[in-house]
Short mmCIF file of C-alpha atoms in Angstrom, two decimals:
data_model
loop_
_atom_site.label_atom_id
_atom_site.label_comp_id
_atom_site.label_asym_id
_atom_site.label_seq_id
_atom_site.Cartn_x
_atom_site.Cartn_y
_atom_site.Cartn_z
CA MET A 1 30.99 12.31 40.95
CA ALA A 2 27.69 10.97 39.66
CA ARG A 3 27.64 9.17 36.32
CA GLU A 4 25.15 10.62 33.84
CA PHE A 5 23.14 7.87 32.17
CA GLN A 6 21.25 8.15 28.90
CA ARG A 7 18.21 6.06 28.05
CA GLY A 8 19.29 2.45 27.55
CA HIS A 9 22.56 2.73 29.47
CA LYS A 10 23.24 0.03 32.04
CA ALA A 11 26.02 -0.94 34.40
CA LYS A 12 26.84 -3.32 37.21
CA VAL A 13 25.89 -1.91 40.61
CA SER A 14 29.32 -2.99 41.87
CA ASP A 15 30.87 -0.66 39.28
CA LEU A 16 28.84 2.25 40.66
CA THR A 17 29.24 1.63 44.38
CA ALA A 18 30.49 -1.06 46.75
CA GLY A 19 27.37 -0.72 48.92
CA THR A 20 24.09 -2.57 48.61
CA ASP A 21 21.98 -0.28 50.85
CA LEU A 22 20.86 2.33 48.34
CA TYR A 23 18.65 5.41 48.13
CA VAL A 24 16.59 5.75 44.92
CA GLY A 25 15.11 9.20 44.30
CA VAL A 26 12.58 10.11 41.59
CA GLN A 27 11.81 13.70 40.61
CA ILE A 28 8.92 14.24 38.18
CA ALA A 29 6.42 17.09 37.96
CA GLY A 30 4.12 18.85 35.52
CA PRO A 31 1.56 21.67 35.69
CA GLY A 32 -1.68 20.35 37.13
CA LEU A 33 -0.46 16.73 37.16
CA THR A 34 -0.41 14.27 40.04
CA PHE A 35 1.84 11.22 39.92
CA ASP A 36 1.87 7.75 41.47
CA ILE A 37 5.46 6.49 41.78
CA SER A 38 5.83 2.77 42.45
CA CYS A 39 8.30 -0.12 42.50
CA PHE A 40 7.41 -3.53 41.02
CA GLY A 41 9.32 -6.58 42.30
CA LEU A 42 9.22 -9.00 39.36
CA ASP A 43 10.16 -12.66 39.00
CA ALA A 44 12.37 -14.28 36.35
CA ASN A 45 9.52 -13.98 33.81
CA GLU A 46 9.17 -10.24 34.59
CA GLN A 47 5.80 -10.84 36.21
CA LEU A 48 4.41 -9.67 39.55
CA SER A 49 3.96 -13.21 40.87
CA ASP A 50 3.91 -11.99 44.50
CA ASP A 51 1.77 -8.88 45.06
CA ARG A 52 3.61 -8.16 48.35
CA TYR A 53 6.49 -6.83 46.23
CA PHE A 54 4.38 -4.11 44.62
CA VAL A 55 5.52 -1.15 46.73
CA PHE A 56 3.31 1.93 46.30
CA PHE A 57 1.35 4.48 48.35
CA ASN A 58 -0.96 1.82 49.81
CA GLN A 59 1.79 -0.76 50.53
CA PRO A 60 4.93 1.15 51.56
CA LYS A 61 7.31 -1.79 52.04
CA SER A 62 8.01 -5.42 51.11
CA PRO A 63 7.71 -8.20 53.73
CA GLU A 64 11.41 -8.29 54.68
CA GLU A 65 11.70 -4.49 54.13
CA SER A 66 14.25 -4.83 51.34
CA ILE A 67 12.17 -2.22 49.46
CA GLN A 68 10.76 0.74 51.43
CA LEU A 69 8.82 3.80 50.31
CA LEU A 70 10.26 6.85 52.08
CA GLY A 71 8.21 9.73 50.65
CA ALA A 72 9.27 13.09 49.25
CA GLN A 73 12.60 14.43 50.49
CA ALA A 74 15.84 16.12 49.40
CA GLY A 75 14.20 17.58 46.29
CA ASP A 76 12.79 14.24 45.10
CA THR A 77 9.09 13.75 44.42
CA GLU A 78 9.33 10.22 45.82
CA SER A 79 12.15 8.15 47.27
CA PHE A 80 12.86 4.53 48.14
CA ARG A 81 15.33 2.58 50.21
CA VAL A 82 16.56 -0.56 48.42
CA THR A 83 18.72 -3.14 50.20
CA LEU A 84 19.84 -5.44 47.38
CA ASP A 85 21.43 -8.12 49.57
CA ARG A 86 18.08 -8.62 51.34
CA VAL A 87 15.98 -9.01 48.19
CA PRO A 88 14.74 -12.65 48.06
CA ALA A 89 16.00 -14.97 45.34
CA SER A 90 12.56 -15.11 43.72
CA ILE A 91 12.77 -11.42 42.76
CA HIS A 92 14.92 -10.81 39.66
CA LYS A 93 14.00 -7.23 38.79
CA LEU A 94 12.94 -4.04 40.60
CA SER A 95 11.19 -1.73 38.13
CA PHE A 96 10.58 1.90 39.17
CA THR A 97 7.64 3.53 37.41
CA ALA A 98 5.71 6.79 37.40
CA THR A 99 2.06 7.06 36.30
CA ILE A 100 -0.28 10.03 35.99
CA ASP A 101 -3.20 9.96 38.41
CA GLY A 102 -6.02 11.56 36.44
CA ALA A 103 -5.96 13.37 33.11
CA GLY A 104 -2.73 14.35 31.39
CA GLN A 105 0.14 13.07 29.28
CA MET A 106 3.83 12.49 29.88
CA SER A 107 4.65 15.08 27.21
CA GLN A 108 3.49 17.74 29.73
CA ILE A 109 6.16 16.98 32.34
CA GLY A 110 9.19 19.16 32.93
CA PRO A 111 12.77 18.03 33.48
CA GLY A 112 12.95 15.06 35.85
CA HIS A 113 15.33 12.33 36.94
CA ILE A 114 15.85 9.04 38.71
CA ARG A 115 19.05 8.83 40.77
CA ILE A 116 20.90 6.44 43.05
CA VAL A 117 22.61 7.64 46.23
CA ALA A 118 24.99 5.46 48.25
CA GLY A 119 26.60 6.56 51.50
CA GLY A 120 25.23 10.08 51.05
CA GLU A 121 26.88 10.47 47.63
CA GLU A 122 25.00 10.43 44.34
CA VAL A 123 26.53 7.75 42.11
CA VAL A 124 24.28 7.73 39.04
CA ARG A 125 21.57 9.96 37.56
CA TYR A 126 19.29 9.48 34.55
CA ALA A 127 17.62 12.72 33.46
CA PHE A 128 14.60 12.96 31.16
CA THR A 129 12.12 15.57 29.86
CA GLY A 130 8.61 15.61 28.45
CA ALA A 131 10.01 16.06 24.94
CA GLU A 132 10.91 12.35 24.96
CA PHE A 133 7.24 11.30 25.25
CA THR A 134 3.92 11.98 23.49
CA THR A 135 0.57 10.60 24.67
CA GLU A 136 1.93 8.13 27.25
CA ARG A 137 0.42 8.22 30.73
CA ALA A 138 3.10 6.10 32.41
CA VAL A 139 6.84 5.65 32.12
CA MET A 140 9.18 2.90 33.27
CA LEU A 141 12.11 4.94 34.58
CA GLY A 142 14.82 2.51 35.66
CA ASP A 143 15.42 -1.09 36.67
CA PHE A 144 17.61 -3.03 39.04
CA TYR A 145 17.89 -6.45 37.41
CA LEU A 146 19.73 -9.62 38.36
CA LYS A 147 22.02 -11.07 35.69
CA ASP A 148 24.74 -12.95 37.55
CA VAL A 149 25.04 -9.80 39.67
CA TRP A 150 22.75 -6.84 40.30
CA ARG A 151 22.80 -4.25 37.53
CA PHE A 152 21.04 -0.94 36.91
CA ALA A 153 19.49 0.16 33.60
CA ALA A 154 18.07 3.55 32.61
CA VAL A 155 14.90 2.53 30.77
CA GLY A 156 12.82 5.66 29.97
CA GLN A 157 10.15 3.59 28.21
CA GLY A 158 6.74 5.24 27.82
CA PHE A 159 3.51 3.30 28.35
CA ASP A 160 0.11 4.32 26.98
CA GLY A 161 -1.99 3.14 29.92
CA GLY A 162 -2.02 4.34 33.52
CA LEU A 163 -1.32 2.47 36.74
CA ASP A 164 -4.08 -0.07 36.06
CA ALA A 165 -2.66 -0.95 32.63
CA LEU A 166 0.86 -1.09 34.03
CA LEU A 167 -0.27 -3.55 36.68
CA LYS A 168 -1.84 -5.77 34.04
CA ASN A 169 1.32 -5.58 31.95
CA PHE A 170 3.25 -7.04 34.88
CA GLY A 171 0.61 -9.71 35.54
CA GLY A 172 -1.20 -7.99 38.41
CA GLU A 173 -4.90 -7.20 38.81
CA VAL A 174 -6.83 -4.15 39.98
CA ALA A 175 -10.06 -4.32 41.94
CA GLU A 176 -13.13 -2.54 40.62
CA GLU A 177 -13.51 1.06 41.70
CA GLU A 178 -16.89 0.41 43.33
CA GLN A 179 -15.46 -1.97 45.90
CA PRO A 180 -13.41 0.57 47.91
CA GLN A 181 -16.44 2.91 48.09
CA GLN A 182 -18.70 0.19 49.44
CA GLN A 183 -16.19 -1.32 51.89
CA ALA A 184 -14.69 1.92 53.23
CA PRO A 185 -17.20 2.39 56.08
CA ALA A 186 -16.53 -1.14 57.33
CA ALA A 187 -12.74 -0.61 57.54
CA GLY A 188 -10.29 -3.42 56.77
CA ALA A 189 -8.61 -1.94 53.65
CA PRO A 190 -5.06 -0.64 54.20
CA GLY A 191 -5.04 3.00 55.25
CA PHE A 192 -4.20 5.57 52.59
CA ALA A 193 -1.49 7.69 54.22
CA PRO A 194 2.15 8.61 53.65
CA PRO A 195 4.69 6.18 55.12
CA PRO A 196 5.96 7.18 58.61
CA GLN A 197 9.49 7.59 57.22
CA ALA A 198 8.45 10.56 55.05
CA ALA A 199 8.85 13.21 57.79
CA ALA A 200 11.94 11.64 59.38
CA PRO A 201 15.48 13.03 58.93
CA ALA A 202 17.88 11.55 56.41
CA PRO A 203 18.16 7.75 56.91
CA SER A 204 21.37 6.28 58.18
CA PHE A 205 22.01 4.33 54.99
CA GLY A 206 23.18 7.46 53.22
CA ALA A 207 20.26 9.30 51.62
CA PRO A 208 21.00 12.95 50.78
CA ALA A 209 20.33 15.40 53.59
CA PRO A 210 16.86 17.00 53.34
CA GLN A 211 16.75 20.67 52.45
CA ALA A 212 13.51 21.30 54.36
CA PRO A 213 10.99 19.30 56.42
CA ALA A 214 9.76 16.54 54.17
CA PRO A 215 6.39 17.37 52.63
CA ALA A 216 3.76 14.78 51.92
CA PRO A 217 4.13 12.75 48.70
CA SER A 218 2.79 14.38 45.56
CA PHE A 219 -0.18 12.06 45.49
CA GLY A 220 -1.07 13.30 49.01
CA ALA A 221 -3.29 11.87 51.74
CA PRO A 222 -7.05 12.19 51.10
CA ALA A 223 -8.95 15.02 52.74
CA PRO A 224 -10.96 14.14 55.87
CA ALA A 225 -14.24 14.51 54.00
CA PRO A 226 -13.74 13.71 50.33
CA ALA A 227 -16.39 14.63 47.86
CA PRO A 228 -18.58 11.67 46.89
CA ALA A 229 -17.77 12.10 43.17
CA ALA A 230 -13.98 12.21 43.63
CA PRO A 231 -12.21 9.25 41.95
CA GLN A 232 -10.80 6.68 44.31
CA PRO A 233 -7.15 5.52 43.95
CA PRO A 234 -6.74 2.02 42.51
CA GLN A 235 -6.80 -0.58 45.29
CA TYR A 236 -4.51 -3.50 44.56
CA GLN A 237 -6.03 -6.94 44.81
CA GLN A 238 -4.24 -10.27 44.92
CA PRO A 239 -4.43 -12.28 41.68
CA ALA A 240 -6.28 -15.09 43.49
CA ALA A 241 -9.18 -12.83 44.48
CA PRO A 242 -12.44 -13.77 42.72
CA ALA A 243 -13.49 -10.17 42.08
CA PRO A 244 -13.80 -9.31 38.35
CA VAL A 245 -11.13 -7.05 36.95
CA HIS A 246 -11.22 -4.27 34.40
CA ALA A 247 -9.18 -1.35 33.17
CA ALA A 248 -10.49 2.19 33.05
CA PRO A 249 -12.53 2.67 29.83
CA THR A 250 -10.76 4.65 27.15
CA MET A 251 -13.95 5.96 25.51
CA ALA A 252 -17.28 7.47 26.49
CA ALA A 253 -19.97 5.16 27.74
CA PRO A 254 -22.30 3.88 24.98
CA LEU A 255 -25.85 5.12 24.65
CA ALA A 256 -27.20 1.67 25.34
CA PRO A 257 -27.92 0.74 29.00
CA PRO A 258 -25.23 -2.00 29.31
CA ALA A 259 -21.86 -0.92 30.79
CA PRO A 260 -18.86 -0.69 28.43
CA ALA A 261 -16.90 -3.86 27.90
CA PRO A 262 -13.43 -4.25 29.48
CA TYR A 263 -10.57 -2.80 27.47
CA GLY A 264 -9.55 -4.99 24.54
CA GLN A 265 -12.57 -7.37 24.74
CA PRO A 266 -15.54 -7.54 22.33
CA PRO A 267 -18.69 -5.65 23.37
CA GLN A 268 -21.38 -7.44 25.37
CA GLN A 269 -24.11 -9.28 23.52
CA PRO A 270 -27.54 -7.65 23.15
CA SER A 271 -30.29 -8.88 25.37
CA TYR A 272 -31.90 -10.93 22.64
CA GLY A 273 -28.72 -13.10 22.46
CA GLN A 274 -27.39 -12.19 19.01
CA VAL A 275 -23.87 -10.82 18.50
CA PRO A 276 -23.98 -7.50 16.58
CA GLY A 277 -23.24 -8.08 12.89
CA GLN A 278 -23.89 -11.83 13.13
CA TYR A 279 -26.44 -13.51 10.93
CA PRO A 280 -29.14 -15.61 12.66
CA GLY A 281 -27.89 -19.12 13.26
CA GLN A 282 -24.28 -18.22 12.54
CA VAL A 283 -21.76 -19.64 15.03
CA PRO A 284 -19.53 -16.80 16.21
CA PRO A 285 -15.78 -17.43 15.85
CA PRO A 286 -13.72 -17.53 19.04
CA ALA A 287 -12.46 -14.13 20.18
CA PRO A 288 -8.74 -14.22 20.93
CA ALA A 289 -7.70 -12.36 24.06
CA PRO A 290 -5.41 -9.41 23.30
CA GLY A 291 -1.77 -9.87 24.23
CA GLY A 292 0.04 -7.77 26.81
CA TYR A 293 2.14 -4.76 25.87
CA GLY A 294 5.06 -5.87 23.71
CA GLN A 295 4.03 -9.54 23.52
CA GLN A 296 3.96 -11.47 20.29
CA PRO A 297 0.61 -11.87 18.52
CA SER A 298 -1.28 -15.03 19.24
CA TYR A 299 -0.86 -17.78 16.67
CA GLY A 300 -4.56 -18.55 17.06
CA GLN A 301 -5.77 -15.17 15.77
CA VAL A 302 -8.83 -15.37 13.56
CA PRO A 303 -7.65 -15.31 9.88
CA GLY A 304 -8.90 -12.38 7.82
CA GLN A 305 -9.61 -10.13 10.77
CA MET A 306 -9.14 -6.50 9.77
CA PRO A 307 -7.49 -3.93 12.10
CA GLY A 308 -10.15 -2.40 14.30
CA GLN A 309 -12.60 -5.26 13.73
CA VAL A 310 -13.95 -6.86 16.91
CA PRO A 311 -13.72 -10.69 16.73
CA GLY A 312 -17.06 -12.16 15.67
CA GLN A 313 -18.26 -8.88 14.14
CA GLN A 314 -18.90 -8.30 10.44
CA PRO A 315 -16.65 -5.65 8.79
CA GLY A 316 -18.18 -2.22 8.53
CA TYR A 317 -20.70 -2.73 11.32
CA ALA A 318 -20.62 0.09 13.87
CA PRO A 319 -23.21 -0.23 16.66
CA GLN A 320 -21.99 3.04 18.18
CA ALA A 321 -19.58 5.83 17.35
CA ALA A 322 -16.90 4.96 19.92
CA ALA A 323 -16.81 1.18 19.34
CA PRO A 324 -14.31 1.20 16.43
CA ALA A 325 -11.76 2.97 18.66
CA ALA A 326 -11.84 0.14 21.18
CA GLY A 327 -11.65 -2.46 18.43
CA LEU A 328 -8.68 -0.72 16.80
CA ALA A 329 -6.79 -0.50 20.07
CA ALA A 330 -7.49 -4.16 20.81
CA ALA A 331 -6.37 -5.27 17.34
CA LEU A 332 -3.10 -3.30 17.42
CA GLN A 333 -2.19 -3.99 21.05
CA PRO A 334 -0.38 -7.31 20.38
CA TYR A 335 1.84 -5.70 17.73
CA LYS A 336 3.16 -2.74 19.70
CA GLU A 337 6.89 -2.26 20.03
CA ALA A 338 8.32 -4.46 22.77
CA PRO A 339 9.74 -2.65 25.81
CA THR A 340 13.49 -2.42 25.84
CA GLY A 341 16.30 -2.24 28.32
CA SER A 342 18.86 -4.12 26.30
CA ARG A 343 20.93 -3.33 23.22
CA TRP A 344 19.31 -6.17 21.25
CA THR A 345 15.56 -6.69 21.68
CA PRO A 346 13.47 -9.21 19.68
CA GLN A 347 10.16 -7.64 18.64
CA ASN A 348 8.80 -11.01 17.50
CA GLN A 349 10.26 -14.22 16.10
CA GLN A 350 11.17 -12.61 12.77
CA LEU A 351 12.14 -9.02 13.73
CA MET A 352 15.10 -7.83 15.80
CA ARG A 353 15.79 -4.32 17.10
CA VAL A 354 19.24 -2.96 17.98
CA ASP A 355 19.76 0.29 19.87
CA LEU A 356 22.97 1.83 18.54
CA SER A 357 23.06 4.39 21.35
CA MET A 358 23.80 1.58 23.80
CA GLY A 359 27.29 0.14 23.92
CA GLY A 360 28.88 2.85 21.77
CA GLN A 361 29.89 0.48 18.97
CA ALA A 362 28.80 -0.17 15.40
CA VAL A 363 26.80 -3.12 14.12
CA LEU A 364 27.62 -5.16 11.02
CA ALA A 365 24.48 -6.46 9.32
CA ARG A 366 23.71 -8.31 6.11
CA GLN A 367 23.11 -5.88 3.26
CA GLY A 368 19.42 -5.18 2.71
CA SER A 369 18.32 -6.53 6.10
CA MET A 370 17.17 -3.13 7.46
CA VAL A 371 13.38 -2.78 7.43
CA LEU A 372 13.02 0.33 9.65
CA TYR A 373 15.17 2.72 11.64
CA GLN A 374 14.60 5.61 14.04
CA GLY A 375 16.97 8.43 14.94
CA LYS A 376 20.22 9.45 13.27
CA VAL A 377 21.69 6.32 11.73
CA ASP A 378 24.34 6.06 9.02
CA PHE A 379 24.67 3.03 6.74
CA SER A 380 27.93 2.39 4.91
CA TYR A 381 29.42 -0.44 2.88
CA LYS A 382 31.66 -2.80 4.85
CA GLY A 383 34.25 -4.39 2.59
CA ALA A 384 36.16 -7.54 3.45
CA GLY A 385 39.33 -6.45 1.67
CA PHE A 386 41.10 -8.25 -1.14
CA ALA A 387 42.25 -11.15 1.03
CA GLY A 388 38.81 -11.47 2.63
CA ARG A 389 37.10 -11.66 -0.76
CA ILE A 390 39.50 -14.34 -1.93
CA VAL A 391 38.90 -16.42 1.21
CA GLY A 392 35.13 -15.87 1.07
CA ASN A 393 34.85 -16.90 -2.56
CA ALA A 394 37.03 -19.96 -2.04
CA THR A 395 35.23 -21.20 1.08
CA GLY A 396 31.64 -20.08 0.45
CA GLN A 397 31.71 -18.07 3.68
CA GLU A 398 31.56 -14.62 2.10
CA MET A 399 29.20 -12.12 3.76
CA GLN A 400 27.98 -8.92 2.08
CA LEU A 401 27.80 -6.56 5.07
CA MET A 402 26.81 -2.99 5.84
CA ARG A 403 28.03 -0.94 8.82
CA CYS A 404 25.36 0.73 11.00
CA THR A 405 26.49 3.66 13.17
CA GLY A 406 24.88 6.62 14.94
CA ARG A 407 22.32 7.10 17.69
CA GLY A 408 19.05 5.40 16.98
CA GLN A 409 17.26 2.09 16.64
CA VAL A 410 17.52 -0.22 13.64
CA PHE A 411 15.03 -3.03 12.93
CA LEU A 412 16.47 -6.03 11.07
CA ALA A 413 14.81 -8.99 9.33
CA GLU A 414 15.28 -11.21 6.27
CA ASN A 415 12.68 -13.23 4.38
CA GLY A 416 10.67 -14.00 7.54
CA ALA A 417 13.45 -16.16 9.02
CA HIS A 418 13.42 -16.80 12.76
CA LEU A 419 16.01 -14.68 14.56
CA HIS A 420 17.95 -15.54 17.71
CA ALA A 421 20.33 -13.31 19.68
CA ILE A 422 23.39 -15.17 21.03
CA GLU A 423 25.41 -13.16 23.54
CA LEU A 424 29.10 -14.02 23.83
CA GLN A 425 31.10 -13.13 26.92
CA GLY A 426 34.61 -14.06 25.91
CA ASP A 427 33.61 -17.46 24.51
CA ALA A 428 33.27 -18.56 20.89
CA ILE A 429 30.67 -20.11 18.59
CA CYS A 430 30.77 -21.49 15.05
CA VAL A 431 28.02 -20.39 12.67
CA SER A 432 27.68 -20.81 8.95
CA ALA A 433 27.86 -17.44 7.16
CA GLU A 434 24.51 -18.23 5.52
CA ASN A 435 22.88 -18.21 8.97
CA VAL A 436 24.35 -14.90 10.19
CA LEU A 437 22.14 -11.80 10.01
CA ALA A 438 24.10 -9.27 12.11
CA PHE A 439 26.69 -8.99 14.87
CA ASP A 440 28.51 -6.43 17.00
CA GLU A 441 31.63 -5.04 15.37
CA SER A 442 33.57 -5.81 18.56
CA LEU A 443 33.39 -9.56 17.82
CA GLN A 444 36.32 -11.22 16.05
CA HIS A 445 35.28 -13.43 13.14
CA GLU A 446 37.25 -15.70 10.84
CA VAL A 447 36.75 -18.62 8.50
CA ARG A 448 37.44 -21.98 10.10
CA ARG A 449 38.23 -25.17 8.18
CA ILE A 450 36.69 -28.54 8.99
CA GLU A 451 38.95 -31.30 7.79
CA GLY A 452 37.56 -34.41 6.23
CA HIS A 453 37.61 -36.95 3.41
CA GLY A 454 34.72 -38.11 1.33
CA ILE A 455 33.28 -34.81 0.10
CA PRO A 456 34.32 -32.72 -2.90
CA GLY A 457 37.29 -30.53 -1.96
CA GLY A 458 38.01 -32.60 1.13
CA ALA A 459 36.83 -30.00 3.63
CA LEU A 460 33.94 -27.84 4.91
CA PHE A 461 34.16 -24.28 6.21
CA THR A 462 32.32 -22.21 8.79
CA MET A 463 32.57 -18.82 10.50
CA GLN A 464 33.86 -18.60 14.07
CA PHE A 465 32.84 -15.62 16.26
CA GLN A 466 34.72 -14.89 19.46
CA GLY A 467 34.89 -12.08 22.03
CA THR A 468 32.30 -9.99 23.86
CA GLY A 469 29.17 -9.04 21.96
CA THR A 470 26.07 -10.41 20.29
CA VAL A 471 25.59 -12.30 17.04
CA ILE A 472 22.12 -12.64 15.47
CA VAL A 473 21.53 -16.09 13.97
CA LYS A 474 18.69 -16.77 11.54
CA THR A 475 17.01 -20.14 11.07
CA HIS A 476 14.23 -21.66 9.01
CA GLY A 477 11.69 -22.52 11.68
CA VAL A 478 12.26 -23.09 15.38
CA PRO A 479 15.64 -24.76 15.99
CA VAL A 480 16.55 -27.40 18.55
CA VAL A 481 19.64 -27.30 20.80
CA LEU A 482 21.18 -30.66 21.64
CA PRO A 483 24.13 -31.61 23.88
CA VAL A 484 27.17 -33.11 22.25
CA THR A 485 27.64 -36.84 22.90
CA PRO A 486 30.04 -39.39 21.34
CA THR A 487 27.21 -40.47 19.01
CA THR A 488 25.92 -37.07 17.87
CA PHE A 489 25.62 -36.75 14.08
CA ALA A 490 24.01 -33.93 12.10
CA ASP A 491 23.29 -33.26 8.47
CA SER A 492 25.74 -30.72 7.11
CA ASN A 493 22.89 -28.78 5.48
CA ALA A 494 20.68 -28.66 8.59
CA ILE A 495 23.33 -27.70 11.13
CA VAL A 496 23.19 -24.00 12.13
CA ALA A 497 25.80 -23.53 14.85
CA TRP A 498 27.84 -25.34 17.47
CA SER A 499 30.13 -24.54 20.38
CA ALA A 500 33.66 -23.78 19.20
CA ALA A 501 35.16 -26.21 21.71
CA SER A 502 33.46 -29.16 20.01
CA GLN A 503 35.50 -31.47 17.83
CA VAL A 504 33.93 -31.84 14.38
CA ILE A 505 34.63 -34.84 12.13
CA LEU A 506 33.22 -35.50 8.70
CA SER A 507 31.59 -38.90 8.61
CA SER A 508 30.87 -40.68 5.33
CA GLN A 509 28.59 -43.70 5.00
CA VAL A 510 29.71 -44.52 1.45
CA ARG A 511 30.67 -48.18 1.17
CA LEU A 512 31.96 -50.07 -1.88
CA ARG A 513 29.42 -52.79 -1.34
CA ARG A 514 26.59 -50.28 -1.24
CA ASN A 515 27.87 -48.62 -4.41
CA ALA A 516 27.32 -51.86 -6.23
CA TYR A 517 23.59 -51.22 -6.08
CA PRO A 518 21.84 -48.33 -7.85
CA GLY A 519 20.75 -45.39 -5.70
CA HIS A 520 21.48 -44.45 -2.10
CA SER A 521 19.75 -43.01 0.96
CA GLY A 522 20.84 -39.41 0.32
CA GLU A 523 22.48 -39.26 3.77
CA THR A 524 26.00 -40.16 2.79
CA VAL A 525 27.91 -37.28 4.44
CA ASN A 526 27.27 -36.12 8.02
CA LEU A 527 29.08 -34.18 10.71
CA GLN A 528 30.03 -36.03 13.87
CA PHE A 529 30.50 -33.95 17.03
CA ARG A 530 32.59 -34.83 20.05
CA GLY A 531 33.41 -32.82 23.13
CA ALA A 532 33.29 -32.47 26.88
CA PRO A 533 29.98 -31.96 28.70
CA GLY A 534 28.60 -28.49 28.10
CA ASN A 535 29.17 -28.45 24.34
CA PHE A 536 26.11 -28.14 22.11
CA ILE A 537 24.85 -28.03 18.53
CA VAL A 538 21.94 -26.07 17.01
CA VAL A 539 19.92 -27.74 14.24
CA GLN A 540 17.07 -26.22 12.21
CA PRO A 541 14.08 -28.17 10.85
CA TYR A 542 15.15 -27.43 7.29
CA GLU A 543 17.67 -28.61 4.71
CA VAL A 544 19.14 -26.23 2.17
#
C-alpha cells in the first residue's frame, strides 16, 4: 500500500522499498496550460555543476542513463526511470520540477501528484492542488537526496519564475531566444522530440502498466511548419559558453529604443553616458548583483538603498512607468523565504524557521522568541516543575520556555543573535542554557555539574542535550569550532558548547606569589578540555 506524503515529509528510500530501480511519475494539468517537467541532478552545494544531469525534453537521459525521461504513460503527465545505485558520487540530489510553458499560474492547476513505483507497486505518493499556490509559475515537487543513504522528500515549494529562472536558481544558464532561430536551419542543436521510450510498453523495472498507448508528452513535439512568431522552447547552454544570458523580461518593453535590461540588473545607461538620476560628475556607486532565490542578502549592499530603488539611481526618479517594478523585484529578491525540505531551515544568520507539520512533535522555544508564524499554531507555557525551578535557580541554568504545537511554520529569532541548528542522532552535546534558543521536545535535557576548585561555589553548570532531534544554539557573532587537544583551554564566558564526551576541568591561574602584587590579568579561571580525537568545542567571539 502506498504511503501518502504531505508537503515536507521525508523518509529513507530503504524504508519505502528495497529496490533502487524506480519509476517516478508526475501528474499535473490545468485548463489551457502546458508544462515542462524536468529533473535536476545537483551537487553537494545544490548547484547544477554538470549540465549533462539536467534531464528535460531536449536531453532525455544522463550520460550513464541513471536518469531517463520516459514520457507520458499510465496516467502520468511525465515519467522518469531513476536507478539510484548508478547515480555518480558527484550528484547528491535529484530535484523533480514542473514549470509552466507560456502564460499562467500554478494556482490554476487541478489535483496532481508525484509518485514512486517500485517493482510495479506504488510505494509513495505526494498529492497537491492549485489551492496551495498563488502566482508561482514553477514548483519543486520532490527530491531524492543523499544523506548517508538516499532519501525522498515531498517538497511542494512554489517558485515565482519559470524554467529559465529555475535554471538560474540551480546555477545553470539559458541561451538567448534568438540563437535557436538563427541556428535552426544549419542543424546541430539537439532534436526536439519525445524520447523513444514514450511509446514503448511498461519497462521491465516495474513501472505501472499503461492504460492506453502512450501519448506524446504534454509539451508535445513542434509542428512541421511552426509559425515564425511562435515562442521557441528554452535551449540549455553549458555554463562555459560565452553567449550572454538573460531571463525573460517581467515587464513591457520601454518606450526608448534600447532593449530592457536583464532581470534584477539596473537599466542600461543613456547614449550620452550619464546614469539616470545621477548628477554630472557624480561617481555612481557599485550595483550589487541580486542574490539567488532564498540566498542571504549580500553584506556589500549599498547603505541607504530603499526597496525598489535601482543601485546608482536617485530616489523618486522614474524614467519609465514599468521601471520601478523591476527595481522592486530586484531589491526584494535576496530576502525571499528560503526553500525548504527540512524541519529546520535557516532563513538567514539571525532567523530560523521550523515546520511543525514535519516530524509530528512539538518544539520548545525561549519565551518571546517567535517573530512570525503561518498556519494553525498553538503556543502554551512550558513549566519546569517545582524541582526544575529549584535546580534552575540554584545552577543558573533555568530556561523560560514556551511549547509550540500545530501544523504550520514558526520563525524564531532573538536580539539579532546568530543561530545554528545542531542535529543530534543519538549523541549528546553540552550547551549553556543562555545559548539555547529552541529544541525538539523529543530531546532529553538535564543540568550537568562541572566540578572544580578556585571559583565561587566550587562548580560550574551547563545543560546537556541527548537523543534524536535538533537544538538551536545562538551566539554573538560567528563562532569557531576547535578540536579538543590536551592543551585546549577556553574562557568560561566565551565557551558556547562542547561534545558531551569531553572531559572538562576547571583550571585556575591564581598563585600566591602573583597575589602579592596589585591587579591581575583578568584570565584567572578557564576551562580545560580533554578527550579522544573527534571531540570539539564551540567558542564565540564575545565575552558575557
